[in-house]
Coordinates of C-alpha atoms in Angstrom, one line a residue:
M13 CA -22.6 -6.7 -10.4
A14 CA -24.3 -3.5 -9.4
L15 CA -21.9 -1.2 -7.4
Y16 CA -24.5 -0.5 -4.7
A17 CA -24.8 -4.2 -3.9
L18 CA -21.1 -4.7 -3.1
P19 CA -19.2 -3.8 0.1
D20 CA -18.5 0.0 0.0
H21 CA -14.8 -0.2 0.8
E22 CA -14.2 -2.7 -2.1
V23 CA -16.0 -0.5 -4.6
V24 CA -14.3 2.8 -3.5
S25 CA -10.8 1.3 -3.3
A26 CA -11.3 0.0 -6.9
L27 CA -12.7 3.4 -8.1
V28 CA -10.2 5.5 -6.2
P29 CA -7.2 3.3 -5.8
H30 CA -4.9 6.1 -4.5
V31 CA -7.2 6.5 -1.4
M32 CA -5.5 3.4 0.1
K33 CA -2.0 4.7 -0.5
R34 CA -2.2 7.6 1.9
H35 CA -3.1 7.2 5.6
V36 CA -3.1 10.4 7.8
E37 CA -3.4 10.9 11.5
T38 CA -6.4 12.6 12.9
D39 CA -4.8 16.0 13.5
E40 CA -3.7 16.2 9.9
A41 CA -7.1 15.0 8.6
V42 CA -8.8 17.7 10.6
R43 CA -6.5 20.3 9.0
L44 CA -7.3 19.0 5.6
L45 CA -11.1 19.0 6.3
S46 CA -10.9 22.6 7.5
E47 CA -9.1 23.6 4.3
M48 CA -11.1 21.6 1.8
P49 CA -14.9 21.6 2.4
G50 CA -15.4 19.1 -0.4
I51 CA -13.8 16.2 1.5
V52 CA -16.4 13.7 2.7
P53 CA -16.3 10.0 3.8
L54 CA -16.6 7.7 0.8
A55 CA -16.6 4.3 2.6
I56 CA -15.5 2.5 5.7
D57 CA -13.2 -0.5 5.7
H58 CA -14.0 -2.6 8.8
R59 CA -10.8 -4.6 8.7
N60 CA -7.8 -4.2 10.9
G61 CA -9.5 -1.9 13.4
G62 CA -11.4 0.0 10.8
R63 CA -10.5 2.9 8.5
V64 CA -12.5 5.7 7.0
L65 CA -11.9 6.4 3.3
W66 CA -12.1 10.1 2.4
G67 CA -12.2 11.9 -0.9
D68 CA -12.6 15.5 -2.2
L69 CA -15.8 15.7 -4.2
G70 CA -15.4 19.4 -4.6
Q71 CA -18.7 21.2 -5.3
H72 CA -20.3 18.5 -7.4
P73 CA -23.8 18.2 -6.1
F74 CA -25.3 14.8 -5.2
R75 CA -27.6 14.5 -8.2
E76 CA -26.9 10.9 -9.2
W77 CA -29.5 8.4 -7.9
Q78 CA -27.1 6.9 -5.4
Y79 CA -24.1 8.3 -3.5
I80 CA -21.8 5.6 -5.0
F81 CA -22.6 6.8 -8.5
T82 CA -21.5 10.3 -7.7
I83 CA -18.2 8.8 -6.6
S84 CA -18.0 6.6 -9.7
H85 CA -18.8 9.6 -12.0
L86 CA -16.1 11.8 -10.5
A87 CA -13.5 9.0 -10.2
E88 CA -13.9 8.1 -13.9
A89 CA -13.4 11.7 -14.8
G90 CA -10.3 11.8 -12.7
E91 CA -11.7 14.6 -10.5
I92 CA -11.1 13.0 -7.0
K93 CA -7.6 14.3 -6.6
T94 CA -7.3 14.3 -2.8
A95 CA -8.1 11.0 -1.1
F96 CA -6.8 9.4 2.1
T97 CA -7.7 7.1 5.0
T98 CA -7.9 7.7 8.7
S99 CA -8.7 5.6 11.7
L100 CA -12.3 5.4 13.0
D101 CA -11.2 7.6 15.9
I102 CA -11.8 10.7 13.8
L103 CA -15.5 10.1 14.3
D104 CA -15.2 10.5 18.1
D105 CA -15.4 14.3 17.7
E106 CA -18.2 16.3 15.9
A107 CA -16.2 19.6 16.0
P108 CA -14.7 19.3 12.5
F109 CA -18.3 19.1 11.2
A110 CA -19.9 21.9 13.2
D111 CA -21.0 23.6 10.0
S112 CA -22.7 20.5 8.5
L113 CA -26.4 20.4 8.0
A114 CA -28.4 18.5 10.5
P115 CA -30.7 16.1 8.6
S116 CA -34.3 17.3 8.1
G117 CA -35.6 13.7 7.4
F118 CA -34.6 10.1 7.1
I119 CA -36.0 7.7 4.5
F120 CA -36.1 4.0 5.2
H121 CA -37.5 1.5 2.7
I122 CA -37.8 -2.1 1.6
S123 CA -36.1 -1.7 -1.8
R124 CA -37.7 -1.1 -5.3
C125 CA -40.6 0.8 -3.7
G126 CA -40.3 4.4 -4.8
S127 CA -37.5 5.5 -2.5
T128 CA -35.3 6.7 -5.4
L129 CA -38.2 8.8 -6.7
T130 CA -38.8 10.2 -3.3
T131 CA -35.1 11.1 -2.7
K132 CA -34.6 12.6 -6.2
A133 CA -37.7 14.7 -5.9
L134 CA -36.6 16.0 -2.5
A135 CA -33.2 16.8 -4.0
R136 CA -34.5 19.0 -6.8
P137 CA -35.2 22.3 -5.1
V138 CA -32.2 24.7 -4.8
G139 CA -30.5 24.3 -1.5
H140 CA -31.6 20.7 -0.9
M141 CA -28.9 18.1 -0.3
M142 CA -29.7 14.4 -0.6
I143 CA -27.5 11.6 0.7
S144 CA -28.9 8.6 -1.1
Q145 CA -27.5 5.4 0.4
G146 CA -24.3 7.0 1.6
G147 CA -21.3 4.8 0.9
P148 CA -20.1 4.3 4.5
L149 CA -23.6 3.4 5.7
Q150 CA -24.0 0.8 2.9
R151 CA -22.2 -1.7 5.0
G152 CA -18.8 -0.5 6.3
F153 CA -19.9 1.3 9.5
W154 CA -22.2 -1.6 10.6
A155 CA -19.5 -4.2 9.8
A156 CA -17.0 -2.2 11.9
I157 CA -19.2 -2.0 15.0
T158 CA -20.4 -5.6 14.9
D159 CA -17.0 -7.2 14.0
N160 CA -18.3 -8.0 10.5
F161 CA -21.8 -9.1 11.8
S162 CA -20.3 -11.6 14.2
K163 CA -21.7 -9.9 17.3
P164 CA -24.9 -8.0 18.1
L165 CA -25.2 -4.3 17.9
S166 CA -24.3 -2.6 21.3
M167 CA -25.6 0.9 20.7
S168 CA -22.8 2.1 23.0
P169 CA -22.3 5.8 23.5
R170 CA -19.1 5.7 21.5
D171 CA -20.9 4.0 18.5
L172 CA -23.8 6.4 18.7
K173 CA -21.4 9.3 18.6
R174 CA -19.5 7.9 15.7
L175 CA -22.7 7.3 13.7
R176 CA -23.9 10.9 14.3
T177 CA -20.5 12.3 13.3
L178 CA -20.4 10.1 10.2
V179 CA -23.7 11.4 9.0
L180 CA -22.7 15.0 9.6
A181 CA -19.4 14.3 7.8
M182 CA -21.5 13.4 4.7
T183 CA -23.8 16.5 5.0
R184 CA -21.0 19.0 4.9
R185 CA -21.9 22.3 3.1
R186 CA -19.7 21.7 0.1
L187 CA -21.5 24.2 -2.2
G188 CA -22.2 26.8 0.5
S189 CA -25.8 27.2 -0.6
E190 CA -27.3 24.1 1.1
K191 CA -30.3 24.7 3.4
K192 CA -31.8 21.2 4.0
A193 CA -30.3 17.7 4.0
F194 CA -32.1 14.4 3.7
V195 CA -30.7 10.9 4.1
K196 CA -31.9 7.8 2.5
F197 CA -30.5 4.6 4.0
I198 CA -30.0 1.3 2.2
S199 CA -33.1 -1.0 2.6
W200 CA -31.7 -3.3 5.3
N201 CA -30.6 -0.3 7.5
I202 CA -34.2 -0.3 8.7
L203 CA -32.9 -3.0 11.1
Y204 CA -30.8 -0.3 12.7
V205 CA -33.6 2.3 12.9
D206 CA -33.7 2.6 16.7
M207 CA -29.9 3.2 16.8
I208 CA -30.1 5.8 14.0
A209 CA -33.1 7.5 15.8
A210 CA -31.1 7.5 19.0
A211 CA -28.3 9.3 17.3
F212 CA -30.7 11.8 15.8
P213 CA -33.8 11.8 18.1
D214 CA -35.4 14.8 16.5
V215 CA -35.3 13.7 12.8
P216 CA -38.6 12.5 11.3
C217 CA -38.5 9.0 9.7
L218 CA -40.4 7.7 6.7
F219 CA -40.7 4.0 5.8
L220 CA -41.6 3.1 2.2
Y221 CA -42.7 -0.4 1.4
R222 CA -44.2 -2.5 -1.4
D223 CA -45.6 -6.0 -2.0
P224 CA -42.6 -8.2 -1.7
V225 CA -43.7 -10.2 -4.8
E226 CA -43.1 -7.1 -6.9
V227 CA -39.9 -6.3 -5.1
I228 CA -38.5 -9.8 -5.7
A229 CA -39.5 -9.6 -9.3
S230 CA -37.6 -6.4 -9.7
V231 CA -34.5 -7.8 -7.9
R232 CA -34.4 -10.7 -10.4
K233 CA -33.6 -8.2 -13.1
E234 CA -30.5 -6.9 -11.3
T235 CA -29.6 -7.8 -7.7
T236 CA -29.7 -6.4 -4.2
A237 CA -27.2 -6.1 -1.4
A238 CA -29.3 -8.4 0.7
L239 CA -29.0 -11.2 -1.9
V240 CA -25.2 -10.7 -2.2
A241 CA -25.0 -11.2 1.6
K242 CA -26.8 -14.5 1.5
G243 CA -24.8 -17.3 3.1
S244 CA -22.8 -14.9 5.4
N245 CA -23.3 -13.7 9.0
Q246 CA -24.8 -10.5 7.5
G247 CA -27.3 -12.5 5.5
A248 CA -28.4 -14.5 8.6
F249 CA -28.8 -11.1 10.4
L250 CA -30.9 -9.7 7.6
A251 CA -33.2 -12.7 7.6
D252 CA -33.2 -13.1 11.4
L253 CA -32.5 -16.8 10.9
P254 CA -29.6 -19.2 11.7
L255 CA -26.8 -19.1 9.2
D256 CA -27.1 -22.7 8.3
E257 CA -30.8 -22.3 7.5
T258 CA -30.2 -19.4 5.1
I259 CA -27.6 -21.2 3.1
G260 CA -30.1 -23.9 2.1
M261 CA -33.0 -21.5 1.2
T262 CA -34.0 -20.5 -2.3
D263 CA -33.3 -16.9 -3.2
T264 CA -37.1 -16.1 -3.1
D265 CA -37.6 -17.6 0.3
Y266 CA -34.5 -15.9 1.7
L267 CA -35.5 -12.5 0.4
A268 CA -39.1 -13.0 1.7
A269 CA -37.6 -13.7 5.1
C270 CA -35.5 -10.6 4.9
Y271 CA -38.4 -8.4 4.0
A272 CA -40.5 -10.0 6.7
N273 CA -37.8 -9.0 9.2
Y274 CA -37.7 -5.5 7.8
F275 CA -41.5 -5.2 8.3
K276 CA -41.4 -6.6 11.8
T277 CA -38.7 -4.2 12.8
A278 CA -40.5 -1.2 11.3
L279 CA -43.7 -2.2 13.1
N280 CA -41.9 -2.7 16.4
A281 CA -39.6 0.3 16.2
H282 CA -39.3 2.4 19.3
T283 CA -39.0 5.6 17.2
P284 CA -42.1 6.9 15.4
L285 CA -42.2 5.9 11.7
A286 CA -44.6 7.1 9.1
F287 CA -45.5 4.3 6.7
V288 CA -46.3 4.7 3.0
N289 CA -47.2 1.8 0.6
Y290 CA -45.8 2.2 -2.9
R291 CA -49.3 2.2 -4.3
D292 CA -49.9 5.6 -2.5
L293 CA -46.8 7.2 -3.8
S294 CA -48.0 9.6 -6.5
L295 CA -47.6 13.2 -7.7
D296 CA -50.8 14.2 -6.1
N297 CA -49.9 12.6 -2.7
F298 CA -46.3 13.7 -2.6
P299 CA -46.8 17.0 -0.8
Y300 CA -48.9 15.3 1.8
I301 CA -46.2 12.6 2.3
V302 CA -43.4 15.0 2.9
E303 CA -45.5 17.3 5.1
Y304 CA -46.9 14.6 7.4
G305 CA -44.2 11.9 6.9
L306 CA -41.1 14.1 7.2
D307 CA -42.7 17.1 9.0
C308 CA -41.5 19.4 6.2
S309 CA -43.4 22.3 4.5
F310 CA -42.4 23.6 1.1
D311 CA -43.4 26.7 -0.9
Q312 CA -45.0 26.4 -4.3
H313 CA -41.7 26.8 -6.1
E314 CA -40.1 24.0 -4.2
L315 CA -43.2 21.8 -4.8
L316 CA -43.0 22.5 -8.5
A317 CA -39.4 21.6 -8.6
M318 CA -40.1 18.3 -6.8
S319 CA -43.0 17.5 -9.1
E320 CA -40.7 17.6 -12.1
Q321 CA -39.1 14.3 -11.0
F322 CA -42.4 12.5 -11.5
R323 CA -41.9 13.0 -15.2
Y324 CA -38.8 10.8 -15.4
H325 CA -37.5 7.4 -14.6
S326 CA -35.6 8.1 -11.4
K327 CA -32.8 5.7 -12.0
D328 CA -31.9 7.4 -15.2
D329 CA -29.8 10.4 -14.2
S330 CA -29.9 11.8 -17.7
N331 CA -33.6 12.4 -17.4
S332 CA -34.0 11.0 -20.9
S333 CA -36.5 8.2 -20.2
R334 CA -40.0 8.1 -18.7
F335 CA -41.2 5.7 -16.0
H336 CA -43.8 3.1 -17.0
D337 CA -45.7 1.3 -14.2
D338 CA -45.0 -2.4 -14.5
K339 CA -46.8 -3.5 -11.4
A340 CA -49.1 -5.8 -13.2
Q341 CA -46.2 -7.5 -15.1
K342 CA -44.2 -7.9 -11.9
Q343 CA -47.1 -9.8 -10.3
T344 CA -46.7 -12.5 -12.9
V345 CA -43.0 -13.1 -12.6
L346 CA -43.0 -15.4 -9.6
S347 CA -44.5 -18.9 -9.8
E348 CA -47.6 -19.8 -7.8
D349 CA -45.4 -21.7 -5.3
E350 CA -43.1 -18.7 -4.9
R351 CA -46.0 -16.4 -4.4
D352 CA -47.4 -18.7 -1.7
M353 CA -44.0 -18.7 0.0
V354 CA -43.8 -14.9 0.0
E355 CA -47.4 -14.6 1.2
K356 CA -46.8 -17.0 4.1
R357 CA -43.9 -14.9 5.4
C358 CA -45.1 -11.4 4.6
A359 CA -48.9 -11.1 4.0
G360 CA -49.9 -10.6 7.6
L361 CA -47.2 -8.1 8.2
M362 CA -48.1 -6.1 5.1
A363 CA -51.7 -6.0 6.4
Q364 CA -50.5 -4.6 9.7
L365 CA -48.4 -1.9 7.8
D366 CA -51.4 -1.0 5.7
T367 CA -53.8 -0.6 8.6
T368 CA -51.7 0.8 11.5
S369 CA -52.4 4.4 12.5
Q370 CA -48.8 5.2 11.5
N371 CA -49.7 4.7 7.9
L372 CA -50.3 8.0 6.2
F373 CA -53.1 6.6 4.1
V374 CA -55.3 4.8 6.5
P375 CA -58.9 6.2 6.3
N376 CA -58.4 9.0 8.8
G377 CA -55.2 10.2 7.1
A378 CA -56.6 9.8 3.6
N379 CA -59.1 12.6 4.3
R380 CA -56.4 15.1 3.8
V381 CA -55.0 13.9 0.5
G382 CA -57.4 16.0 -1.5
N383 CA -55.8 19.1 0.0
S384 CA -52.4 17.9 -1.1
S385 CA -53.7 17.4 -4.7
E386 CA -54.9 21.0 -4.7
T387 CA -51.5 22.2 -3.4
I388 CA -49.6 20.5 -6.2
A389 CA -52.2 21.6 -8.8
R390 CA -51.8 25.3 -7.6
S391 CA -48.0 24.9 -8.0
H392 CA -48.5 24.2 -11.7
S393 CA -50.8 27.1 -12.3

């Protein structure tokens, strides 16, 4: 089972077993944080009132394609020496993280839609930090504030403060050279976009999406956290359907219901979102996407560094394999009945995403793409 599909506290407690053997009080934790800038939250265990699992990652940069793989890499090498747990109360105060980087942009997505390419490209310039599906935000934090998805989100001042502090705890300056930080959330976190935006009202938000037929075809090769949650309160929440109904659904219909819910939430979000369809994510379009979708401008050296990522398969951290577009093949994986099922739930919402003024590539926006192509071309010259 893929690590990113499992509850974060289960994965981290298996990778770093000594983290569960040392619980410290808040004052002691604050002292450790001040002495060791490499300490960041690894996961949140929602049980028994909630605990934050912390570990010292030192100066290892987040270069793996997901946060959990950075933890896995260091744990397997025996490099996470200091690890401990605290109560969730530690998140009631931002002061220990006053030197953290405020995020420059948030990336939301449907899954298997180019979000890894986007985040790894953004992470390439010197001084850029990328939190890619940070462990505590995978599931733990949300389970903690909803009693394991048994009650609705409250968006209380306390929970907003804790969310903000949690993100800042992950964007600590561990190397000392960081200048910008970006955060990519796990796909279903789009359902919390208004709470996330309320905690960080000035951070631009990008939503990447793709034809769910192709997404589901990709999921069949591996898995996804949404599918692992099927049959639970979390799964019912993701699909916006009664629990009993989700239990009897096929995987394809259930996933289509989840993606339809993501689409509806993105379209109805109170915070401004910039939409990008996977088909428009390209090397030529990338400078335009980050400038207008994340309100970020980059110099030619930074653009050149980001463009390098388009040469490689983004889920290969060794940069030893190239990406080959398999869109056409993915369109043939689902049966005709399954395709009809997905279309029934999602086609109308996809059309709305493609044509809304928030989409960066509707006709009026597309007029500027040529300028972006010229920018990236100049960066190679």
